[in-house]
Short mmCIF file of C-alpha atoms and ligand atoms in Angstrom, two decimals:
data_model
loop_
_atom_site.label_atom_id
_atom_site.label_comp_id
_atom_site.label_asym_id
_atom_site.label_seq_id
_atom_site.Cartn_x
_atom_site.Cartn_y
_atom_site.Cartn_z
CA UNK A 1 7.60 -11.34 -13.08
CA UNK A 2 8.55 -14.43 -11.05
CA UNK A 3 10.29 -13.90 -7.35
CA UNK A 4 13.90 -14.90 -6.78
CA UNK A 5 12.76 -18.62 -6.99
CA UNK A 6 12.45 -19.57 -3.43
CA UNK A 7 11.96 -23.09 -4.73
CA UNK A 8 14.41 -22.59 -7.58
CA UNK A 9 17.08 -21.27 -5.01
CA UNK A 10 18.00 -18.06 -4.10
CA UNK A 11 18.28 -14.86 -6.24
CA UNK A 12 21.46 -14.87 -8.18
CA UNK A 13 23.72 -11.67 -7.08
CA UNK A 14 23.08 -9.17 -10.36
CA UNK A 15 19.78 -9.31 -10.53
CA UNK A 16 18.76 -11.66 -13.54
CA UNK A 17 16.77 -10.32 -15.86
CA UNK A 18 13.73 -7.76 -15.35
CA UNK A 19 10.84 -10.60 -14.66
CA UNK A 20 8.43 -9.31 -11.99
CA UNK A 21 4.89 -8.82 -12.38
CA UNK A 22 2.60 -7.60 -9.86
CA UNK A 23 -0.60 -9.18 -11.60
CA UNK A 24 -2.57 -10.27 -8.75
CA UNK A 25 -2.65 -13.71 -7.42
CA UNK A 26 -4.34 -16.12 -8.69
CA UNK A 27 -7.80 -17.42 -7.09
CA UNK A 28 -7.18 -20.79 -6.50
CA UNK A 29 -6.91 -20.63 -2.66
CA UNK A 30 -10.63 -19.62 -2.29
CA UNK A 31 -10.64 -21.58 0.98
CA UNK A 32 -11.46 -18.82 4.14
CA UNK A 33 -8.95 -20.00 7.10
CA UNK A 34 -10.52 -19.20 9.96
CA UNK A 35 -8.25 -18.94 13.12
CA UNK A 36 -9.80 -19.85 16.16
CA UNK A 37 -9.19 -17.92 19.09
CA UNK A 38 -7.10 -18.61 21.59
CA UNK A 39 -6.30 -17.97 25.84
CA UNK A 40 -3.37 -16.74 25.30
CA UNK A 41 -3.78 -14.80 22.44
CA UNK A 42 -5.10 -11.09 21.79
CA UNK A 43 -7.90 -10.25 19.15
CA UNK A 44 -5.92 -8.31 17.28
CA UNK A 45 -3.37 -11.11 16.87
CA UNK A 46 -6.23 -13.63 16.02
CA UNK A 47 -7.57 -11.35 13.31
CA UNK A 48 -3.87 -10.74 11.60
CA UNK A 49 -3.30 -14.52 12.18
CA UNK A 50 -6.55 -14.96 9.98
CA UNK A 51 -5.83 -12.13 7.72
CA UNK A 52 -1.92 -13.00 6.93
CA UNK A 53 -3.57 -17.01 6.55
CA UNK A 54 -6.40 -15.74 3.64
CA UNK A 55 -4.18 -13.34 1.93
CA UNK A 56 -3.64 -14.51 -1.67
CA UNK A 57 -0.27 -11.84 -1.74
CA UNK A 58 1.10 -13.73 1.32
CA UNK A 59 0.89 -16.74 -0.22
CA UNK A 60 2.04 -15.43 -3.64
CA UNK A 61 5.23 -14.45 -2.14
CA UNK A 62 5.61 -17.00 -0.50
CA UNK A 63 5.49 -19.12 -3.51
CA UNK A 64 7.83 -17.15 -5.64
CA UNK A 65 10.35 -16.37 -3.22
CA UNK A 66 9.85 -12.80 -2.28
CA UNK A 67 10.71 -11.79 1.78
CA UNK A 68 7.22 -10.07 2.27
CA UNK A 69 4.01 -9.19 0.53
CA UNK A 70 5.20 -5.98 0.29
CA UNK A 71 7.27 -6.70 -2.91
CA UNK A 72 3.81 -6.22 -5.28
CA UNK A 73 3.13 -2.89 -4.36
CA UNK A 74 6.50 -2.13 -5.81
CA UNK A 75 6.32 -4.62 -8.91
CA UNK A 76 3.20 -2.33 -9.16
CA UNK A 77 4.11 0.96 -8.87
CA UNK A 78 6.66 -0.02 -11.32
CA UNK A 79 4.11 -1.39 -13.46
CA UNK A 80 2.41 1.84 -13.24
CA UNK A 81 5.23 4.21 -13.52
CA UNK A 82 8.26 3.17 -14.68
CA UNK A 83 10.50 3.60 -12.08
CA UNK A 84 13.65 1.07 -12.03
CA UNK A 85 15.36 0.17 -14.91
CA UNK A 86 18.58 -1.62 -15.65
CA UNK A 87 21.70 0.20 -14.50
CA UNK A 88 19.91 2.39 -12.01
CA UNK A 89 21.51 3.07 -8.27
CA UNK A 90 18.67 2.68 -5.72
CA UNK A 91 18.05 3.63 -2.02
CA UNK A 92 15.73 1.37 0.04
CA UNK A 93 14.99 3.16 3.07
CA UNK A 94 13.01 1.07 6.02
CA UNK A 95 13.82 -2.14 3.76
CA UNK A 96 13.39 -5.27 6.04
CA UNK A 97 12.22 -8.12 5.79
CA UNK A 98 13.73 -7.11 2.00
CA UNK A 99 11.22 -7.49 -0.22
CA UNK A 100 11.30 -4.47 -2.31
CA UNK A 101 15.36 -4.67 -2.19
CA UNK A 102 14.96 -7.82 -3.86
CA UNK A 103 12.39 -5.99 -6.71
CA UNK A 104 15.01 -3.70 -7.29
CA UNK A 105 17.97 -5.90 -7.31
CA UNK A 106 15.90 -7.74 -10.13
CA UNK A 107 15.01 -4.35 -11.76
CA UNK A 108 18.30 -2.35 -11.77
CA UNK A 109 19.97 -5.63 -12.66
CA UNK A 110 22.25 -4.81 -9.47
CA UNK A 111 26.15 -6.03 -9.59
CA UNK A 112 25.73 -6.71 -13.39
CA UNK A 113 27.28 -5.00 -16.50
CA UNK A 114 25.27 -2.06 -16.27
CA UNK A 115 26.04 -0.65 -13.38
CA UNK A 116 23.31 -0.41 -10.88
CA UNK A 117 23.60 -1.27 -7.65
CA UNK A 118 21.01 -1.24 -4.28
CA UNK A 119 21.69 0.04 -0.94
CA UNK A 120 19.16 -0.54 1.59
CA UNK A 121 19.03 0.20 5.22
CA UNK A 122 16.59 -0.67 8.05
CA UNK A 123 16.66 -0.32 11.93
CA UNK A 124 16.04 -3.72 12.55
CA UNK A 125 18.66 -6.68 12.11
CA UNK A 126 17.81 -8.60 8.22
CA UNK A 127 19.34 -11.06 5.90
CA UNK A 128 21.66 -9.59 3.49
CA UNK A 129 19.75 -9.66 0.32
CA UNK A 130 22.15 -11.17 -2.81
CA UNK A 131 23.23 -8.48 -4.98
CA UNK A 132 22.68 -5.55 -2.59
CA UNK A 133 24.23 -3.49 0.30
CA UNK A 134 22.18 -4.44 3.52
CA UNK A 135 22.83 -1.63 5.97
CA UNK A 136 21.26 -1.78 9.71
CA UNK A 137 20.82 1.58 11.66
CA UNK A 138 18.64 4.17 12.34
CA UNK A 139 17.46 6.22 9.49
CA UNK A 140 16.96 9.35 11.70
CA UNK A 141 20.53 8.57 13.43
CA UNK A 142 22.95 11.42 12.74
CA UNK A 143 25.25 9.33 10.99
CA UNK A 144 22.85 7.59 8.73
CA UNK A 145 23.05 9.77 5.84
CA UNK A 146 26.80 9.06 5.50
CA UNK A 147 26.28 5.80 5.71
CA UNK A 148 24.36 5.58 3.19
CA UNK A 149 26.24 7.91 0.75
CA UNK A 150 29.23 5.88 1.73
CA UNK A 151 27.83 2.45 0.42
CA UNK A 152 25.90 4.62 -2.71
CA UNK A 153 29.62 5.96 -3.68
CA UNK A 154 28.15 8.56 -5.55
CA UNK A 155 24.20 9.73 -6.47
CA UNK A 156 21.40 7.69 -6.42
CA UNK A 157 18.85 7.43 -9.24
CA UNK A 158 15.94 6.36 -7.19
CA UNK A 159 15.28 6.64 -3.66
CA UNK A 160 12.37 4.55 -2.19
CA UNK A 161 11.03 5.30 1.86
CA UNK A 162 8.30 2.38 2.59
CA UNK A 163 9.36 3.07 6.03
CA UNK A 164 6.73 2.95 8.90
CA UNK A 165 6.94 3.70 12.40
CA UNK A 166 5.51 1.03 14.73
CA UNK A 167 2.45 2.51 15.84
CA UNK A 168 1.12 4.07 18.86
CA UNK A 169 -2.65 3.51 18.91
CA UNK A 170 -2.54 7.61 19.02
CA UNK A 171 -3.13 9.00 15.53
CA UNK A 172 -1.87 12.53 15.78
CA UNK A 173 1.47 11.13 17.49
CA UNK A 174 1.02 8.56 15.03
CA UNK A 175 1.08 10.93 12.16
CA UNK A 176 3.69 13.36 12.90
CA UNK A 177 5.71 10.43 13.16
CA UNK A 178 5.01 8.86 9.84
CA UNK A 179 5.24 12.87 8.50
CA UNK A 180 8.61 12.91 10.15
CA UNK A 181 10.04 10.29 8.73
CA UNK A 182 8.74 10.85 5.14
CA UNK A 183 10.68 14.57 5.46
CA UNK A 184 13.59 13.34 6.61
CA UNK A 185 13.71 10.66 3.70
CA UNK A 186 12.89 13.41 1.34
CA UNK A 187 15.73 15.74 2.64
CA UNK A 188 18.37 12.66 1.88
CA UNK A 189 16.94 12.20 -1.75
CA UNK A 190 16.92 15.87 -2.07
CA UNK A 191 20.89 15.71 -0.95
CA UNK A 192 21.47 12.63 -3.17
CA UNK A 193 19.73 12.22 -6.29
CA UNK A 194 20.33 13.14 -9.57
CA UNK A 195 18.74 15.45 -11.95
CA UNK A 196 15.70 13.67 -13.31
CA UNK A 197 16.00 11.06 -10.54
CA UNK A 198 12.84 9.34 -8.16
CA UNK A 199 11.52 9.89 -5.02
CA UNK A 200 8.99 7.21 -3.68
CA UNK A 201 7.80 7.23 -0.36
CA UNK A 202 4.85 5.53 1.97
CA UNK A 203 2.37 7.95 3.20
CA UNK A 204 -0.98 8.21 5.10
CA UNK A 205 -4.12 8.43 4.53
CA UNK A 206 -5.40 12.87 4.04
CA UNK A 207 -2.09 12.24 1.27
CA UNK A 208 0.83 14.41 1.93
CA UNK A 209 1.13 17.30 3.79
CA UNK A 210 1.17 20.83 2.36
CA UNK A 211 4.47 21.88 3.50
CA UNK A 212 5.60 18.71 2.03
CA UNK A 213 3.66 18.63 -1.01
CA UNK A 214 5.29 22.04 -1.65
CA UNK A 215 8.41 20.75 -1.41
CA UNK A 216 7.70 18.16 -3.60
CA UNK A 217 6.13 19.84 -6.25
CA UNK A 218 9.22 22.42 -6.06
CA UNK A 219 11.75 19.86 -6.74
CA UNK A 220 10.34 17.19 -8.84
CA UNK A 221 8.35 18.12 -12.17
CA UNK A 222 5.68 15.56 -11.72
CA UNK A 223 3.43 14.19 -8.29
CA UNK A 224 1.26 11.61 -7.70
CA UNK A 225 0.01 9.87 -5.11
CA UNK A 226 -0.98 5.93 -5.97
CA UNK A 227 -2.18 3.07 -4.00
CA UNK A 228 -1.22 0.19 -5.49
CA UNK A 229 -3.56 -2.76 -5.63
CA UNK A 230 -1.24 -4.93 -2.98
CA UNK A 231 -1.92 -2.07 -0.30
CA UNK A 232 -4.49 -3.25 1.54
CA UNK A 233 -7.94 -1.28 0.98
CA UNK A 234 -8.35 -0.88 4.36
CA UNK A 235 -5.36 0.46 5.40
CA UNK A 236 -4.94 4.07 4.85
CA UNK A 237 -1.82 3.23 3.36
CA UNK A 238 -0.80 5.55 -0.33
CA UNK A 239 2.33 6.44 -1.76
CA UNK A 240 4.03 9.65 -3.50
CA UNK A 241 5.75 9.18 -6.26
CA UNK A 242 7.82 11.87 -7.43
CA UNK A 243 9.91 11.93 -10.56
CA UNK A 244 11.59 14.43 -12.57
CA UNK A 245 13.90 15.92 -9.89
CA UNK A 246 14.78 19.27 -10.77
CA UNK A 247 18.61 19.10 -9.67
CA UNK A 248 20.30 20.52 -6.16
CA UNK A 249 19.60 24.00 -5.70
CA UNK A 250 23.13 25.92 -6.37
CA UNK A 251 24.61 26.89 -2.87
CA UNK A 252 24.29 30.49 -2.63
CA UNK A 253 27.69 32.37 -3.85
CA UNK A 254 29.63 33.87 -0.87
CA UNK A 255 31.03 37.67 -1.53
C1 SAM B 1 6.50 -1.90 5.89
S1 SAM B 1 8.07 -2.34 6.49
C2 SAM B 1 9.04 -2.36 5.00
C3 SAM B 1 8.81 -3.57 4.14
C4 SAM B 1 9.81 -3.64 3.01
N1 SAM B 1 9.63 -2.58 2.05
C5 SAM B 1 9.74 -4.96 2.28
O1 SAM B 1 9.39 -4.95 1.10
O2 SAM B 1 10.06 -5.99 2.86
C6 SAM B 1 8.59 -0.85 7.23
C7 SAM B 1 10.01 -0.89 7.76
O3 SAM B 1 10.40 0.42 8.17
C8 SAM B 1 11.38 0.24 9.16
N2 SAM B 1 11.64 1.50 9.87
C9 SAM B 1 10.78 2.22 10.61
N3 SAM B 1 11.41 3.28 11.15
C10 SAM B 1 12.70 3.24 10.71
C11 SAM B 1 13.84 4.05 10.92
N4 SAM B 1 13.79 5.13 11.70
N5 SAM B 1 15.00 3.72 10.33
C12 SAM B 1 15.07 2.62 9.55
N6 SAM B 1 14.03 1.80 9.32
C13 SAM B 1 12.84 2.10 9.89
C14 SAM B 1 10.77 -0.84 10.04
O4 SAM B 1 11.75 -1.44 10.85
C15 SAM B 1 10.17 -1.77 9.01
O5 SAM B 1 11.02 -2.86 8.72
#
């Protein structure tokens, strides 16, 4: 699959064909940068300076026109597992800089005869992305989930949570926040999907948790947990990916 086409211009609104391949990049930047440090700047930000400079996704993305290097590890899973197809309606949850909206735009053929369409929604401010719905809010706001049934306009097919809480430097607050998040995202999929529909989500390393896990394996008919080769290997970075959802559980009858 070829990106939008940064050089070729931007991606056409209704996605344009299903094109993307997450192969890795090629090898023919070998060259190490190395960044030297300076005064003003931390180690950390020296290393990711160096890191972001000698990463062959980075510069893949660059190349083809995708927002972040993010955008292979969904070409991947999708690779792996089948997950967008044309006419689908998809839910990008913690979605900026855009990269996987723009995978799934491409996939689900968004705005074109089919039918699918991509709504996407992240707490920071980003560029609409051509041939989706670019929402900005709060995904644990109150008023989030209506927002983003609102711009759906009826039940999604996939829902996809790469969201990721800035962290803290404290892994157990660190955790429960990433474990909060992933519920929450599964409680809107569980309220919006349809029967046989997706659920993707970014989790942390130790997998998912049992309560969670439960849940999942409750309402989906198959689970797996995949790291796609774009995920850095030392990150402790995976995703679930759930398909097969078993339907809405019927509200219970009042006498
Ligand atoms: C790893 S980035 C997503 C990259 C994106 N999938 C792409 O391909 O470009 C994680 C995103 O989650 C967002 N995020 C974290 N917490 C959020 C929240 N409560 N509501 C909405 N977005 C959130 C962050 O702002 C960040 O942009």
């Amino acid at each position: 699959m070829t990106g939008p086409g940064k050089k070729k211009g931007p991606a056409k609104s209704g996605g344009g064909g299903n094109r993307a391949t997450g192969s890795a990049p090629g090898t023919s930047r070998q060259m190490t940068v190395k960044v030297k440090t300076a005064k003003r700047r931390k180690l950390s930000s020296t290393l990711w300076l160096q890191r972001q400079l000698n990463d062959p996704y980075v510069h893949e993305a660059k190349r083809q026109g995708w927002r972040s290097r993010a955008a292979f590890k969904l070409i991947q899973l999708d690779e792996r597992f089948h997950l967008l197809k044309p006419g689908l309606r998809v839910v990008d949850l913690g979605a900026a800089p855009g990269g996987w909206t723009q995978v799934a735009v491409q996939k689900v053929q968004a705005g074109g005869k089919k039918g699918g369409s991509v709504v996407g929604m992240d707490i920071l401010e980003w560029d609409p992305v051509p041939g989706a719905i670019t929402l900005q809010g709060d995904f644990l706001a109150d008023d989030a989930p209506d927002r983003l049934k609102e711009a759906l306009g009826g039940p999604a097919d996939v829902v996809l949570s790469d969201m990721a809480a800035p962290t803290t430097g404290h892994p157990s607050t660190d955790h429960i926040r990433i474990i909060a998040l992933v519920e929450v995202a599964l409680h809107f999929a569980l309220e919006v999907l349809t029967p046989g529909g997706t659920f993707v989500a970014k989790v942390f390393q130790g997998g998912t948790e049992k309560t969670l896990l439960d849940s999942l394996k409750k309402n989906f008919t198959t689970v797996r947990h995949a790291k796609p080769p774009a995920s850095r290997q030392g990150s402790a970075e995976t995703y679930v990916v759930a398909t097969g959802f078993r339907g809405a559980p019927e509200p219970p009858v009042e006498e």
